[in-house]
Amino acid sequence: MLLRMKFTQQRRVRLAQGLWLMSWMAVLCGAFIFTLGIYLKIELLRRAEVMDNTEIHVVPNILMMVGLASIGTNWVAGRVCQDSLDATRFPRWKVLLLAWFAVLTIRTNFTISVSFTSTCHCQVGLRNGIRFYKDTDVPGRCFQKETIDRLQMEFRCCGNSNFKDWFEVQWVSNRYLDYTSKDVKDRIRSNVDGRYLLDGVPFSCCNPASPRPCLQYHLTDNSAHYNYEYQSEDLNLYPRGCRQALIDYYMGLMNSTGPGVLSVVLIQVVLVSLRYLQTAVEGAMALEDPEGDSDGYLLEKGVKETFEEVKANVLNMLKFGESVPVQGMCSTFCCN
């Protein structure tokens, strides 16, 4: 037996009570993870119009699945711990516990992988969103301007990478351009695509904490403003791009899975301890003395022997699965 321990009736009761408490703590952690997934999903849907990458929705979906799985598996663990104190109710779990241990092990590894998935999929930004800033009259994009303005003010950011991203797109609607003006005509002719580009940014890029009045236009022209140097001036704009601001925000949410880490630790402890409880209770029942001493262990045999036994069982199941279709085909052929 691997890591055998002696259990009295009192120790079995205390182990069951402690595991019951930890199981319900893990249920609460699972509920937190599920709630965090829902909140993150809502936040992403709120800003879906300006997101470059829709694959980030994988992250809240995984968090919700992990949260539900944690609630379900740990609720089962709590019931097992409760029934282990009753010799008439515990035997019904004997068949299900082996499968439950396997599911719990897989789910624990799955929970650990969520953190890596969260990091890989957190690619968001406004690169495509700012192109539609001017389309206030286009169905489906009417609120794009308002969404981006609110986002830049809320997250104190400007553009995708920085404020210069606005120099590359026409963010002023054509309905507000005077095509009889020479300046407008010259700017449109100077661009191959016929766009009205200018070295300016929307008002939502202005930093209200700056002591200087906001500079929105002619940002690259030193002579357009008094006591102004383009290369050294902070422009009174938010220096951070919205892509970095959004990544910091969503990664902060995803890294708030402290209860998730606690859940993983609790699950590992519950997994090992519940195995001891199972074998100790079954040992006492086998001796027909529920209140007597019994041995608890993790594996009935050594690690190598257990691995070989599981491997043999899996191979036998695979052989049985292959033989059934062959026999069915033979019987059909013979009948014909």
mmCIF file of N, CA and C in Angstrom, residues 11 35 51 62-63 72 83 85 106 112 115 166 169 179 186 197-198 201 208-209 213 222 233 235 264 269 310 317:
data_model
loop_
_atom_site.group_PDB
_atom_site.id
_atom_site.type_symbol
_atom_site.label_atom_id
_atom_site.label_comp_id
_atom_site.label_asym_id
_atom_site.label_seq_id
_atom_site.Cartn_x
_atom_site.Cartn_y
_atom_site.Cartn_z
ATOM 1 N N ARG A 11 -10.632 10.014 14.160
ATOM 2 C CA ARG A 11 -9.874 10.646 13.084
ATOM 3 C C ARG A 11 -10.665 10.637 11.779
ATOM 4 N N THR A 35 -18.929 33.833 -11.682
ATOM 5 C CA THR A 35 -19.386 35.222 -11.705
ATOM 6 C C THR A 35 -18.395 36.114 -12.431
ATOM 7 N N MET A 51 -13.522 46.178 -30.624
ATOM 8 C CA MET A 51 -12.525 45.143 -30.406
ATOM 9 C C MET A 51 -12.008 44.612 -31.737
ATOM 10 N N ILE A 62 -14.418 29.937 -20.874
ATOM 11 C CA ILE A 62 -13.682 28.923 -20.114
ATOM 12 C C ILE A 62 -13.863 29.155 -18.617
ATOM 13 N N LEU A 63 -13.811 30.413 -18.193
ATOM 14 C CA LEU A 63 -13.991 30.718 -16.773
ATOM 15 C C LEU A 63 -15.360 30.259 -16.284
ATOM 16 N N GLY A 72 -19.986 21.882 -9.231
ATOM 17 C CA GLY A 72 -20.550 20.539 -9.282
ATOM 18 C C GLY A 72 -19.691 19.490 -8.597
ATOM 19 N N ASP A 83 -21.883 11.618 3.736
ATOM 20 C CA ASP A 83 -22.381 10.242 3.761
ATOM 21 C C ASP A 83 -21.361 9.261 4.314
ATOM 22 N N LEU A 85 -20.005 9.302 7.050
ATOM 23 C CA LEU A 85 -20.267 9.080 8.472
ATOM 24 C C LEU A 85 -21.451 8.160 8.701
ATOM 25 N N ILE A 106 -8.715 15.745 -14.045
ATOM 26 C CA ILE A 106 -8.737 16.423 -15.348
ATOM 27 C C ILE A 106 -9.170 17.878 -15.188
ATOM 28 N N ILE A 112 -5.810 25.007 -14.310
ATOM 29 C CA ILE A 112 -4.463 25.576 -14.386
ATOM 30 C C ILE A 112 -4.190 26.141 -15.775
ATOM 31 N N SER A 115 -5.212 30.062 -16.986
ATOM 32 C CA SER A 115 -4.367 31.239 -16.852
ATOM 33 C C SER A 115 -3.525 31.467 -18.100
ATOM 34 N N TRP A 166 -4.551 58.376 -35.056
ATOM 35 C CA TRP A 166 -5.626 59.192 -35.622
ATOM 36 C C TRP A 166 -5.168 59.951 -36.858
ATOM 37 N N VAL A 169 -6.218 57.953 -40.258
ATOM 38 C CA VAL A 169 -7.614 57.685 -40.626
ATOM 39 C C VAL A 169 -8.371 59.003 -40.736
ATOM 40 N N TYR A 179 -16.592 71.444 -48.827
ATOM 41 C CA TYR A 179 -15.827 71.107 -50.019
ATOM 42 C C TYR A 179 -15.572 72.321 -50.912
ATOM 43 N N ASP A 186 -7.353 70.942 -50.758
ATOM 44 C CA ASP A 186 -5.913 70.627 -50.793
ATOM 45 C C ASP A 186 -5.598 69.377 -49.979
ATOM 46 N N LEU A 197 -7.328 63.746 -44.190
ATOM 47 C CA LEU A 197 -6.437 63.439 -43.076
ATOM 48 C C LEU A 197 -5.862 64.720 -42.506
ATOM 49 N N LEU A 198 -5.677 64.739 -41.210
ATOM 50 C CA LEU A 198 -5.084 65.903 -40.567
ATOM 51 C C LEU A 198 -4.342 65.447 -39.315
ATOM 52 N N VAL A 201 -6.624 65.097 -33.363
ATOM 53 C CA VAL A 201 -7.252 63.975 -32.656
ATOM 54 C C VAL A 201 -8.614 64.418 -32.135
ATOM 55 N N PRO A 208 -7.802 66.175 -19.143
ATOM 56 C CA PRO A 208 -8.302 67.328 -18.370
ATOM 57 C C PRO A 208 -7.382 67.729 -17.230
ATOM 58 N N ALA A 209 -6.450 66.878 -16.866
ATOM 59 C CA ALA A 209 -5.529 67.214 -15.773
ATOM 60 C C ALA A 209 -4.390 68.121 -16.235
ATOM 61 N N PRO A 213 -4.582 74.447 -22.117
ATOM 62 C CA PRO A 213 -5.781 74.118 -22.895
ATOM 63 C C PRO A 213 -5.465 73.069 -23.946
ATOM 64 N N ASN A 222 4.969 73.149 -35.192
ATOM 65 C CA ASN A 222 5.457 73.916 -34.047
ATOM 66 C C ASN A 222 5.034 75.383 -34.112
ATOM 67 N N GLU A 233 6.877 68.252 -26.446
ATOM 68 C CA GLU A 233 5.625 68.591 -25.774
ATOM 69 C C GLU A 233 4.783 67.342 -25.534
ATOM 70 N N LEU A 235 1.666 67.434 -25.467
ATOM 71 C CA LEU A 235 0.488 67.660 -26.293
ATOM 72 C C LEU A 235 -0.805 67.748 -25.495
ATOM 73 N N VAL A 264 -7.961 25.543 -6.669
ATOM 74 C CA VAL A 264 -7.066 24.480 -7.139
ATOM 75 C C VAL A 264 -6.348 23.825 -5.969
ATOM 76 N N VAL A 269 -5.955 19.165 -2.089
ATOM 77 C CA VAL A 269 -6.024 18.644 -0.717
ATOM 78 C C VAL A 269 -7.222 17.715 -0.556
ATOM 79 N N VAL A 310 -3.798 -0.167 -14.684
ATOM 80 C CA VAL A 310 -4.675 0.760 -15.415
ATOM 81 C C VAL A 310 -4.428 0.650 -16.913
ATOM 82 N N MET A 317 -10.196 -2.630 -22.723
ATOM 83 C CA MET A 317 -11.395 -1.919 -23.162
ATOM 84 C C MET A 317 -11.315 -1.553 -24.632
#
